[in-house]
Short mmCIF file of C-alpha atoms and ligand atoms in Angstrom, two decimals:
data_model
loop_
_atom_site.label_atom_id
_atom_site.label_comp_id
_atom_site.label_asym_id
_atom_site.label_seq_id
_atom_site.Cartn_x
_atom_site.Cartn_y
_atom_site.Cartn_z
CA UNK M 1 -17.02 29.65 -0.22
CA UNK M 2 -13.86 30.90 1.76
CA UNK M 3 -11.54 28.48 1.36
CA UNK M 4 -11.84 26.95 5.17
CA UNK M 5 -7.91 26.52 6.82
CA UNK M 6 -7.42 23.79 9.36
CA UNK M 7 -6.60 24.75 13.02
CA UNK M 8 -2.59 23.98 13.43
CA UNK M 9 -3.65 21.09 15.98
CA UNK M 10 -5.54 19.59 13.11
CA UNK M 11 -2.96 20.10 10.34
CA UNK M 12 -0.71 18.59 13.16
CA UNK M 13 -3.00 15.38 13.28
CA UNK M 14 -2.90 14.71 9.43
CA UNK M 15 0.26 15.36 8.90
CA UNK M 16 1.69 13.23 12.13
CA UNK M 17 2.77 9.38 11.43
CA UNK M 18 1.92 9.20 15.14
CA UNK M 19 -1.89 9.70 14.30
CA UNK M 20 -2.54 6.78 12.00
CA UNK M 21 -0.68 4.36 14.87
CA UNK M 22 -3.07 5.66 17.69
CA UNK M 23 -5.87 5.18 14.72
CA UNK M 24 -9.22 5.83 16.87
CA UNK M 25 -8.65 9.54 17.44
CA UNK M 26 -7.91 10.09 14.10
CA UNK M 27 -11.23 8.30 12.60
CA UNK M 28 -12.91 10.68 15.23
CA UNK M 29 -11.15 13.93 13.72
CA UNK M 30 -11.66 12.95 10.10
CA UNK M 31 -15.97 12.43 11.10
CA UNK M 32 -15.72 15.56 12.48
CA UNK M 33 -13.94 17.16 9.37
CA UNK M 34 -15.61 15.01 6.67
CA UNK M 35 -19.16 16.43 8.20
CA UNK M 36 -17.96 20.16 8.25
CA UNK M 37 -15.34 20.86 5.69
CA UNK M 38 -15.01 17.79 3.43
CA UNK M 39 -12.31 20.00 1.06
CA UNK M 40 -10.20 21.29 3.79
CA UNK M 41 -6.72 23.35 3.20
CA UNK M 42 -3.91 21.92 5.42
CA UNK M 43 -1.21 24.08 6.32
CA UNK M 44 2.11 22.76 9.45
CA UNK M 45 2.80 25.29 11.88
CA UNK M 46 6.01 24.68 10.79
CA UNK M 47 6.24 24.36 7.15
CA UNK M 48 8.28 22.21 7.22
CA UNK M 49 5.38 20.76 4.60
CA UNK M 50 3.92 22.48 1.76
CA UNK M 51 0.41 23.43 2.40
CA UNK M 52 -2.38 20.47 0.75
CA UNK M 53 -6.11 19.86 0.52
CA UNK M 54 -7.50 16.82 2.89
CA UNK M 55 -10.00 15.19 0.50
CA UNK M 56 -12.27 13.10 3.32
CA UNK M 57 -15.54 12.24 1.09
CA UNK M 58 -15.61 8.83 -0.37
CA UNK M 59 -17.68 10.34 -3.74
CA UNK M 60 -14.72 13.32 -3.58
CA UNK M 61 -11.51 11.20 -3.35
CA UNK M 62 -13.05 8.68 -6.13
CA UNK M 63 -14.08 11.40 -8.55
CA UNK M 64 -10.30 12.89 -8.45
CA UNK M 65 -8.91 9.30 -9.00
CA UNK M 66 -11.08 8.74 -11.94
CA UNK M 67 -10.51 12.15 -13.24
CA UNK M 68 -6.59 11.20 -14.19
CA UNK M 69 -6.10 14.47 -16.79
CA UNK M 70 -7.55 17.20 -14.20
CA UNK M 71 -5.48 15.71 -11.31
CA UNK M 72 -1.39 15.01 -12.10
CA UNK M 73 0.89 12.14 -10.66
CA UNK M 74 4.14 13.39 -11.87
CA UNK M 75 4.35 17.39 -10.91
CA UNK M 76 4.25 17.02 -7.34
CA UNK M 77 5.41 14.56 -5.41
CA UNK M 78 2.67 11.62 -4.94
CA UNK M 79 3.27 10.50 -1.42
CA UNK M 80 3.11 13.05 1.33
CA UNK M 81 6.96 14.42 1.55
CA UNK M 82 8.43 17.00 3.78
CA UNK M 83 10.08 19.78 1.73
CA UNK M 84 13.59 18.71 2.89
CA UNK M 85 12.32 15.36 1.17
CA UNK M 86 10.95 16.54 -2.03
CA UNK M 87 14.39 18.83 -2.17
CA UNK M 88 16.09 15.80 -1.91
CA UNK M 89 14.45 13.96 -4.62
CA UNK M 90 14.87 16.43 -6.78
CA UNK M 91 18.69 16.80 -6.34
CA UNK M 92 19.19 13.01 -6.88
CA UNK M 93 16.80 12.68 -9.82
CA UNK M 94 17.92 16.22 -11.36
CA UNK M 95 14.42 18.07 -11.19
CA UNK M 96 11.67 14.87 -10.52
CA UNK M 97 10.17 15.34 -6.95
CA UNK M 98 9.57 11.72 -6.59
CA UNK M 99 12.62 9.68 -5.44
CA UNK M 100 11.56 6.48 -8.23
CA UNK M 101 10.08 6.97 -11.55
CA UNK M 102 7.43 4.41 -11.78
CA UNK M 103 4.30 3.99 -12.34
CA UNK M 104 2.41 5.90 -9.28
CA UNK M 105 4.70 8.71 -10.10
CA UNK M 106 4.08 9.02 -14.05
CA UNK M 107 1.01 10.18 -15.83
CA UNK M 108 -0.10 9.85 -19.74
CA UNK M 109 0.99 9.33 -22.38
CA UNK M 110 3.98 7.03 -20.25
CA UNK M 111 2.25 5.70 -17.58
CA UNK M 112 -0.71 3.81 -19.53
CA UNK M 113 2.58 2.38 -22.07
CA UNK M 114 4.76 1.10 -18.76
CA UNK M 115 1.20 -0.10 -17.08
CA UNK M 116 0.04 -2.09 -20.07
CA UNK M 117 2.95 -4.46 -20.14
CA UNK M 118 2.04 -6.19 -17.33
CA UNK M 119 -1.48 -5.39 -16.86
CA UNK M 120 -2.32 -8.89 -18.03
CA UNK M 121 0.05 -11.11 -15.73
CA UNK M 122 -2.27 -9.41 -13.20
CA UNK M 123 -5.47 -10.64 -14.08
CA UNK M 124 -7.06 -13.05 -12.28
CA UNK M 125 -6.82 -15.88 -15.70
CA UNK M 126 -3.08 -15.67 -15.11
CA UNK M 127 -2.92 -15.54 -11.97
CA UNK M 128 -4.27 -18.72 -12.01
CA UNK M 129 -0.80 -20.31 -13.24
CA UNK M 130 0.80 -19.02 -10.12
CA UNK M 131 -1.78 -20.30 -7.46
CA UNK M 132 -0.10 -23.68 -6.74
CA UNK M 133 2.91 -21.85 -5.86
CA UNK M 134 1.44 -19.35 -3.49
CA UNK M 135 -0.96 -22.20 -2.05
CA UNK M 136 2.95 -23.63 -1.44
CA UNK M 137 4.01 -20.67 0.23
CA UNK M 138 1.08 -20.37 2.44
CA UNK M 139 1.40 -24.04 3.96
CA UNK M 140 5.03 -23.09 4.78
CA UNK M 141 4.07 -20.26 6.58
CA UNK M 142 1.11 -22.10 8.26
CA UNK M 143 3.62 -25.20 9.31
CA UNK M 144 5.90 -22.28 10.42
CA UNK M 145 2.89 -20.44 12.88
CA UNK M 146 2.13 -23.74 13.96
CA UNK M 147 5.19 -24.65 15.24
CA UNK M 148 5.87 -21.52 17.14
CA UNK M 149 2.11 -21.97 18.64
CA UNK M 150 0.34 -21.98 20.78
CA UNK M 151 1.09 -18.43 21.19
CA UNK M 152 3.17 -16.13 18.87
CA UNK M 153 2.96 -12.75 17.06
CA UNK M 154 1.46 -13.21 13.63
CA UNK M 155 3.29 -9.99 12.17
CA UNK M 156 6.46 -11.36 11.72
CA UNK M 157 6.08 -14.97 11.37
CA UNK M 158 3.10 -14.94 8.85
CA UNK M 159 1.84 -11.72 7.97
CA UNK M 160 4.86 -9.69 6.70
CA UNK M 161 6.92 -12.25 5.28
CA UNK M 162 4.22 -14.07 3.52
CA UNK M 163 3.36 -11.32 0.93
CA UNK M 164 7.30 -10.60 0.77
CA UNK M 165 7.76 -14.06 -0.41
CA UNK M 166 5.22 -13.89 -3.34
CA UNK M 167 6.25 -10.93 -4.39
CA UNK M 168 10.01 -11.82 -4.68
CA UNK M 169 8.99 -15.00 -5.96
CA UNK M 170 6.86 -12.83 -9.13
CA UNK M 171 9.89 -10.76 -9.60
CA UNK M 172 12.16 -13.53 -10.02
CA UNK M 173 14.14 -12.38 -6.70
CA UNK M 174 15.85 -15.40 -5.16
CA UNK M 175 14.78 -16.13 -0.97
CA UNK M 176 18.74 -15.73 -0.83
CA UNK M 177 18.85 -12.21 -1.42
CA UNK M 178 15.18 -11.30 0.00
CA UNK M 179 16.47 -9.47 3.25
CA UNK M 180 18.53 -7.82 0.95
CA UNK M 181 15.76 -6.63 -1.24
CA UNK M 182 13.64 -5.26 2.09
CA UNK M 183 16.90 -3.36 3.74
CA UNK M 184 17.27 -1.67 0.15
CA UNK M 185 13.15 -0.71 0.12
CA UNK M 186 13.78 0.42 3.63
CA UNK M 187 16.66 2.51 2.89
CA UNK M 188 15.07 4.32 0.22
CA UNK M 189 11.46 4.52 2.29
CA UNK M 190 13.25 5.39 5.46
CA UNK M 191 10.71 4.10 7.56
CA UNK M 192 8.57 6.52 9.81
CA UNK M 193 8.56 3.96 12.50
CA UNK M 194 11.10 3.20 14.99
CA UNK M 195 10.58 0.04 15.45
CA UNK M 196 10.40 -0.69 11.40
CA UNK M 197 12.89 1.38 10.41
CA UNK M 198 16.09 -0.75 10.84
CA UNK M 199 18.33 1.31 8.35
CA UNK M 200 19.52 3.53 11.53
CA UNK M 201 18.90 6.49 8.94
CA UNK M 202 17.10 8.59 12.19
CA UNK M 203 19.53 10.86 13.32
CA UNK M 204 21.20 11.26 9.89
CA UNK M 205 22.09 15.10 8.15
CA UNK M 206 20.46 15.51 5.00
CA UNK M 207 23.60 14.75 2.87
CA UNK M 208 24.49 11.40 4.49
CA UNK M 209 20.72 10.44 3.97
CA UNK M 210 21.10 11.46 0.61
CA UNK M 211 24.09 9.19 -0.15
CA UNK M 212 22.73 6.21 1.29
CA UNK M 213 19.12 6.88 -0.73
CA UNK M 214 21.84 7.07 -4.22
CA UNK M 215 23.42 4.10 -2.91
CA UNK M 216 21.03 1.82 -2.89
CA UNK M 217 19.21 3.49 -6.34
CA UNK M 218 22.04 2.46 -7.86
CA UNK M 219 21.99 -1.00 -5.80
CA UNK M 220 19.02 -1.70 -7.39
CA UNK M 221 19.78 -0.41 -10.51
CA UNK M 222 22.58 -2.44 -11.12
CA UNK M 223 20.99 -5.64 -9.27
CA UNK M 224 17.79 -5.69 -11.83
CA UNK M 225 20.03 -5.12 -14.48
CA UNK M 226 21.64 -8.48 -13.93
CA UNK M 227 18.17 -9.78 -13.44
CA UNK M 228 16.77 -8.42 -16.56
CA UNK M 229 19.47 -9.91 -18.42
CA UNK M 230 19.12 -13.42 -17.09
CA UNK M 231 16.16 -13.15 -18.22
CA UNK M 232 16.45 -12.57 -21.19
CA UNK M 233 18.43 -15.45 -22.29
CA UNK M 234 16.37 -18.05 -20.20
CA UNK M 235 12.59 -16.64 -19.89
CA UNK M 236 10.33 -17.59 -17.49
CA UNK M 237 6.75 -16.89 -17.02
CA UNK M 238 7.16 -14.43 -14.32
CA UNK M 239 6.94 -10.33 -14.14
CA UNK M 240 10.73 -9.72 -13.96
CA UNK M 241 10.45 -11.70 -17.35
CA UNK M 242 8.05 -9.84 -19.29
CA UNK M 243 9.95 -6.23 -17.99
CA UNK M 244 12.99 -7.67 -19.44
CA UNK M 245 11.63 -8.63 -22.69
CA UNK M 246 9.19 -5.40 -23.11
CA UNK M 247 9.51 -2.67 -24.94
CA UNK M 248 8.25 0.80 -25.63
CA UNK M 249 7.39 2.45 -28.62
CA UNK M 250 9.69 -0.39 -29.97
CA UNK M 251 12.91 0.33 -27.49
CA UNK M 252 12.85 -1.89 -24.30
CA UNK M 253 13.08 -0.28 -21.15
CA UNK M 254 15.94 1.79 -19.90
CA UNK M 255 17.32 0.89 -16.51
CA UNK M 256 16.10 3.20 -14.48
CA UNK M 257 12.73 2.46 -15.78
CA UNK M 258 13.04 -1.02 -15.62
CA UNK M 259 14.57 -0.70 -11.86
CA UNK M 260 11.63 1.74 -10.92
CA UNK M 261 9.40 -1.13 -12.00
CA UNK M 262 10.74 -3.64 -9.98
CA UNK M 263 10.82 -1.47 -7.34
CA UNK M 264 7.03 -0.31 -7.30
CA UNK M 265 6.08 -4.06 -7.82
CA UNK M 266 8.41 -4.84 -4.60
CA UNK M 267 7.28 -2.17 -2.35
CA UNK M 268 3.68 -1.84 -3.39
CA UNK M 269 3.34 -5.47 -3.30
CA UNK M 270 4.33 -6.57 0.41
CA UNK M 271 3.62 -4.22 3.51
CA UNK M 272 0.19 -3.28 1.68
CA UNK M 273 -0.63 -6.91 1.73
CA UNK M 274 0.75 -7.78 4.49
CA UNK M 275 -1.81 -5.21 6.77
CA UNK M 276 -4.67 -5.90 5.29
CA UNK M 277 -3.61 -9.73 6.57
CA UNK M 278 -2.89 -8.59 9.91
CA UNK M 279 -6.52 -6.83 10.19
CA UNK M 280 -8.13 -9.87 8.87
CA UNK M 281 -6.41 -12.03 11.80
CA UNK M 282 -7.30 -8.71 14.06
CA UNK M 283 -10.53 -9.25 13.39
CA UNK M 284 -10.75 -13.07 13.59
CA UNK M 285 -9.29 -13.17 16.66
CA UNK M 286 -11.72 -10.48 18.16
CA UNK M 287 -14.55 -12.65 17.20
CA UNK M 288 -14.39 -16.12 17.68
CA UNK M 289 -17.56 -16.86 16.54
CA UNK M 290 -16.68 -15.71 13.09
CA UNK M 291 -14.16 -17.83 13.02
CA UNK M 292 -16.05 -20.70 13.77
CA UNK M 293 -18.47 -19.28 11.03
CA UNK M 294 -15.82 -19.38 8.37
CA UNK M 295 -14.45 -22.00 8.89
CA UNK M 296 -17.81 -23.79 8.54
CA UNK M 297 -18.63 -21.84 5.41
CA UNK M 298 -15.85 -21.36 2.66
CA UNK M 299 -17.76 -19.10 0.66
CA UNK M 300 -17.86 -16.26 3.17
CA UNK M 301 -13.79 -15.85 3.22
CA UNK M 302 -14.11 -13.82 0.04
CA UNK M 303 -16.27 -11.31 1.91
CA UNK M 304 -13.59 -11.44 5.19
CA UNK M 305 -10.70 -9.93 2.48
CA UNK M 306 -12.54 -7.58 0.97
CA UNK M 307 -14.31 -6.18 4.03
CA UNK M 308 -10.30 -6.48 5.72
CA UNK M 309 -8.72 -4.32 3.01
CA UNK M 310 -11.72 -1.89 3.68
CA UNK M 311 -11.06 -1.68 6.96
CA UNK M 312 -7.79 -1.67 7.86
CA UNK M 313 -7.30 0.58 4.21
CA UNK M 314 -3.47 -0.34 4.35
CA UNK M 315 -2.58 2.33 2.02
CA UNK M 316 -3.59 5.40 3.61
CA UNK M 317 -3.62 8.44 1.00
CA UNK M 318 -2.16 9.47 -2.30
CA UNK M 319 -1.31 13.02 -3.21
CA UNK M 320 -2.42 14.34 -6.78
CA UNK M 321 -1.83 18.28 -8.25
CA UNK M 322 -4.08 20.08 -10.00
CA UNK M 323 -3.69 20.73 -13.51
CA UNK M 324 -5.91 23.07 -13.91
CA UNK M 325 -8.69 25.49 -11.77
CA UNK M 326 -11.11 23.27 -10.28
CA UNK M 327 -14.01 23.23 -7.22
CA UNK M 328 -14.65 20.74 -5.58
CA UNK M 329 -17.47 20.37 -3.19
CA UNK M 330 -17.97 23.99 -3.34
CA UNK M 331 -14.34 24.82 -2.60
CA UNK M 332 -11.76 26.62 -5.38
CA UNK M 333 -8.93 24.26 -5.78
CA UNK M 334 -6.07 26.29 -7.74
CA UNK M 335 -4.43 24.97 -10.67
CA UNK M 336 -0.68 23.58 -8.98
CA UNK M 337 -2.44 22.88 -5.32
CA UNK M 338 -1.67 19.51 -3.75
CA UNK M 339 -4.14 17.32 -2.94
CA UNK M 340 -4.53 14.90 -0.57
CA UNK M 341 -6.68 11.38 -1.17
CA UNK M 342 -7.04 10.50 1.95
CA UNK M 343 -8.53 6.38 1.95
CA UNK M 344 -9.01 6.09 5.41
CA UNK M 345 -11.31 8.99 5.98
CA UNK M 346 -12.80 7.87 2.43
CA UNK M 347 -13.24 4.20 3.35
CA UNK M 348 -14.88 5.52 6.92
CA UNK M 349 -17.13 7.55 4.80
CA UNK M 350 -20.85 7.26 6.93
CA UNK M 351 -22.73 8.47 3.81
CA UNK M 352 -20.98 5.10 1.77
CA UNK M 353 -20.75 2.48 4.64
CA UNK M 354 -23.38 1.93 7.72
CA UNK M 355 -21.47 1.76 10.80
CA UNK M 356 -18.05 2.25 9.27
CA UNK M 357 -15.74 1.14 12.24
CA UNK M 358 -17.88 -2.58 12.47
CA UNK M 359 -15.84 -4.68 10.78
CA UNK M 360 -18.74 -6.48 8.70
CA UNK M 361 -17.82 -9.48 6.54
CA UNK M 362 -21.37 -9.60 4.85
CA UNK M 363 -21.16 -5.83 3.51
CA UNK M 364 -23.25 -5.66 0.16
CA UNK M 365 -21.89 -3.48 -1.86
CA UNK M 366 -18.53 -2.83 -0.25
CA UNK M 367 -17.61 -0.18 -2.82
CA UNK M 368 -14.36 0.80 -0.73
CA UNK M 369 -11.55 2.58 -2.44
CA UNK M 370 -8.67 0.97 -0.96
CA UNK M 371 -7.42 0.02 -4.22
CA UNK M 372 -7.81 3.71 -5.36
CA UNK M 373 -9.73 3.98 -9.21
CA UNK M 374 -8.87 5.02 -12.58
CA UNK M 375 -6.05 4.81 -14.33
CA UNK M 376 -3.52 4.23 -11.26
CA UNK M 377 -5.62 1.79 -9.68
CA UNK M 378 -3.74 -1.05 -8.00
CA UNK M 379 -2.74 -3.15 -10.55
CA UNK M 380 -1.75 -6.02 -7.81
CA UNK M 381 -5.59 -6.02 -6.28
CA UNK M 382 -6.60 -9.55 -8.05
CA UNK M 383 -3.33 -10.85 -6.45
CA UNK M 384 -3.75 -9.06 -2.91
CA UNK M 385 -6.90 -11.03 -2.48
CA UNK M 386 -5.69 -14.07 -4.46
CA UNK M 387 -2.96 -14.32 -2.05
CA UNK M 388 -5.07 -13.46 1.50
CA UNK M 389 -8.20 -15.76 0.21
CA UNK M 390 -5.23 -18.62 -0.35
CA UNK M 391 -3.68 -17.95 3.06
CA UNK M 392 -6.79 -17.73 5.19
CA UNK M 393 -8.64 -21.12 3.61
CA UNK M 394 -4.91 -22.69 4.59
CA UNK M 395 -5.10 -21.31 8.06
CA UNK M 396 -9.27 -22.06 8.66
CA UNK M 397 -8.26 -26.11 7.38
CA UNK M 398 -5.37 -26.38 10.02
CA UNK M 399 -6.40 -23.94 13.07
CA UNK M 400 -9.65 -24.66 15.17
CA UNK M 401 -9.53 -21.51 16.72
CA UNK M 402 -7.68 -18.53 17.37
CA UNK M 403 -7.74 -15.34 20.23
CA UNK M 404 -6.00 -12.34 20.75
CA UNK M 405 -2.97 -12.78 23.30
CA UNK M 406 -1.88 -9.21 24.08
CA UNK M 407 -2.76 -5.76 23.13
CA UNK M 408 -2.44 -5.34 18.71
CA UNK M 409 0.33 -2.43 18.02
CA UNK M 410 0.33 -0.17 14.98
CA UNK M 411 2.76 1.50 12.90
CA UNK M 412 3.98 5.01 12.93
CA UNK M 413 3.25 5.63 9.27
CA UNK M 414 1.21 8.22 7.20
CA UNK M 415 1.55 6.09 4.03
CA UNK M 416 1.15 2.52 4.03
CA UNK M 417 0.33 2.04 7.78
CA UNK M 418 -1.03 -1.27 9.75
CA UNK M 419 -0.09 -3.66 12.82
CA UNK M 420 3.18 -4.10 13.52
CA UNK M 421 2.29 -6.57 16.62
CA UNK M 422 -0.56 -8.98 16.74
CA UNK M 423 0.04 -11.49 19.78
CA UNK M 424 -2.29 -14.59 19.06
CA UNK M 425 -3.23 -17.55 20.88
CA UNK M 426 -4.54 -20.83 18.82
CA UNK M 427 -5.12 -23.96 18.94
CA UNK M 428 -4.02 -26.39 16.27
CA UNK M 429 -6.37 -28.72 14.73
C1 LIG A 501 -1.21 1.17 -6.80
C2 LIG A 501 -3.41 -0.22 -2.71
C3 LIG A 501 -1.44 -4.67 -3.13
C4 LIG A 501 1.02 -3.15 -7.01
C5 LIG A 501 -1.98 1.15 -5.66
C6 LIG A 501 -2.77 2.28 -5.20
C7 LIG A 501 -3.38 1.89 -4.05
C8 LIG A 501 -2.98 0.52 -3.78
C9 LIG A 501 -4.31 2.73 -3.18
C10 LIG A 501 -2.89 3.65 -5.88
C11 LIG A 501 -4.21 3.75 -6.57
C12 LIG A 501 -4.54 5.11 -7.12
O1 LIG A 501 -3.68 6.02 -7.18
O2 LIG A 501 -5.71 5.29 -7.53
C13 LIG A 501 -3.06 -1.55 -2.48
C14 LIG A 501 -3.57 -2.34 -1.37
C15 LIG A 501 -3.03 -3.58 -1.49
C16 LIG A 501 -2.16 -3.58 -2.66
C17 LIG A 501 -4.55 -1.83 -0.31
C18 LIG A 501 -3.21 -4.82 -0.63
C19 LIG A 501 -4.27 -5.04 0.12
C20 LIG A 501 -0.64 -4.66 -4.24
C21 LIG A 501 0.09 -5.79 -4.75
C22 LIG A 501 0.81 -5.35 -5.83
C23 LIG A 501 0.50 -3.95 -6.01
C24 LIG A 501 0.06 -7.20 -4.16
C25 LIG A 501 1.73 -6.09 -6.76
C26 LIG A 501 2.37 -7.17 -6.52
C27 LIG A 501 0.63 -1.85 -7.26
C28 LIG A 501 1.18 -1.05 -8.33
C29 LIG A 501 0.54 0.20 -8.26
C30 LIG A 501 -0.40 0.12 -7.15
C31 LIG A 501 2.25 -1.48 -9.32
C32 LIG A 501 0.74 1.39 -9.18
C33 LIG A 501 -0.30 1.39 -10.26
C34 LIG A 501 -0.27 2.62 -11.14
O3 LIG A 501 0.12 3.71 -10.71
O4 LIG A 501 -0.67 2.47 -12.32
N1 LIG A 501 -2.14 0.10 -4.80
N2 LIG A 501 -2.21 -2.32 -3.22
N3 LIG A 501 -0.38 -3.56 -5.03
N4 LIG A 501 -0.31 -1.13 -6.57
FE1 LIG A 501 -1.34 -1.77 -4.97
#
């Protein structure tokens, strides 16, 4: 098959932050491209971003994840990047084209050696040991929504700082120097959204972004390091704990490593959670009736966060390389392309889930691949709904009902993307 080239307002669409805010038109375009050219070669009108390959198919983007030696982490960088980006990177790290080394940008034989140290905190058994505390954090976010009632935006008082605070709280990050911790992510992130980005980085030349991006590196660097070594002489039972103690191939962790831990845990672990929370409320709040059904029956909140993180997919795509020649559905992929997993087309896939855009809390079989598959799968995904099944039960027990109170705004973000505004109106019970 001819390898089939997007039209430049297409390429335009996938590659614009803009697109995932206005959301509707882009489900529409990715239908459209799923049905015709599921494997389809993106190339901007402007290069100002290496050419990719839009995988759309839900069986497509979970084969590649699964398939972790064909399709590389580390070569290229693993979150769509502009080339003045990726150039950057790889002046500050001296050759990598991903700003942090951690985990989503390694591949074997270091990634499964850094991932197994903590795979086991984040299973569900010890997660366990950490529910009272969440269950703690979730009241005082609840008394705090309550108070601001009966109307308020549930972004910023419950939604975004909710996840922020358990994460912190994991990595042994006081609440004192949490806004710290964010303006550092947001630095290095720069945020695609005006309204989120409050770094002022936007009108910046390359070299004063690139300070500020070393800056806070070595901001972190230096702040973990501390961390790390409090830790060591009084353990705890949390993450930042078990980084400081570990140890590869018998040396523990060097401080970029351990840094570029923390720092996946931290920025992984917050905005991701804290959309698919939003789109739960989104969807609560569209249908009372639901809400009244929830909150009548317990058992069906399980099936409200998984069928949330489905559909408001709050990390949008990947990017993988191919090590080697490779077709997929019937297209030649070269060995060194860039691909990218794209989870919201995936997760709207029509041949995996009927009526994709209903937001459906009794979904058998919701086999969505928000949480990506194989070896990089999310290693937070037992606390993501740990955390949104503790929040919503506190929120069903102390609100009787809850509407929408303005029109929902999303971010400008081809990454991790989701509401930045949800206006609510409630009543207290
Ligand atoms: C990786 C989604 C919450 C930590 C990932 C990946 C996705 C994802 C798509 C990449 C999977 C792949 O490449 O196949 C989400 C979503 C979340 C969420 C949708 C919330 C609804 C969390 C939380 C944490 C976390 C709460 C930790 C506190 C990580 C880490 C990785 C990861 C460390 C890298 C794993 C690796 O490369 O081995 N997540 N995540 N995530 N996530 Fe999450």
């Amino acid at each position: 098959m001819n390898a089939p080239v997007a039209k430049p307002e297409t390429a335009i669409a996938v590659i614009d932050p803009k697109s995932y805010a206005a959301w509707d038109p882009l489900l529409d375009l990715f239908d459209e491209i799923r049905a015709e050219t599921p494997v389809l070669r993106i190339e901007s009108p402007t290069d100002d971003h290496a050419p990719f390959w839009l995988i759309t198919r839900h069986e497509d983007v979970m084969r590649i994840s699964k398939d972790n030696a064909t399709f590389l982490n580390s070569p290229r960088p693993s979150v769509l990047t502009n080339r003045a980006g990726e150039d950057l990177a790889r002046q500050i790290t001296g050759g990598s084209p991903n700003l942090v080394q951690s985990l989503v940008s390694l591949d074997a034989p270091k990634h499964p050696k850094l991932r197994r140290l903590t795979q086991e905190w984040f299973m569900p058994k010890n997660l366990k040991l950490i529910e009272a505390d969440i269950k703690e954090l979730a009241k005082r976010t609840v008394d705090r929504l309550i108070a601001a009632g009966p109307e308020a935006d549930f972004v910023p008082l419950v939604s975004a700082p909710y996840p922020l605070h358990v994460v912190m709280q994991i990595l042994g990050v006081p609440e004192e120097d949490e806004p710290r911790m964010l303006f550092l992510t947001q630095q290095m992130f720069g945020g695609q959204d005006e309204d989120l980005n409050k770094t002022g980085m936007a009108n910046l030349s390359p070299e004063q972004i690139s300070q500020i991006v070393l800056g806070a590196v070595k901001d972190f660097t230096e702040y973990f390091e501390k961390l790390a070594e409090e830790r060591r002489q009084n353990p705890g039972k949390d993450v930042a704990t078990i980084l400081a103690n570990g140890t590869i191939d018998g040396q523990p962790l060097d401080p970029l490593d351990l840094a570029g831990y923390y720092i996946i845990v931290a920025a992984a672990g917050h905005d991701t959670t804290s959309a698919s929370t939003a789109g739960a409320m989104l969807a609560l709040a569209k249908d009372p009736e639901q809400f009244a059904k929830v909150k009548a029956d317990r058992s069906l909140v399980a099936g409200i966060v998984e069928e949330a993180i489905r559909w408001t997919t709050p990390v949008q795509h990947f990017m993988r390389m191919a090590n080697e020649d490779v077709e997929i559905a019937g297209v030649q992929i070269a060995k060194g392309d860039w691909l990218m997993l794209n989870y919201v087309a995936a997760n709207h896939d029509p041949a995996q889930f009927d009526e994709p855009r209903k937001f459906e809390a009794a979904r058998d079989q919701n086999r969505h691949i928000a949480f990506g598959a194989g070896a990089h799968q999310c290693l937070g995904l037992h606390l993501a709904r740990l955390e949104m099944r503790i929040l919503f039960e506190e929120i069903l027990d102390r609100l009787d009902s809850v509407e929408l109170a303005g029109e929902p705004k999303r971010a400008n973000s081809t990454f991790v993307g989701g509401l930045k505004t949800l206006p609510i109106r409630f009543r207290a019970s």
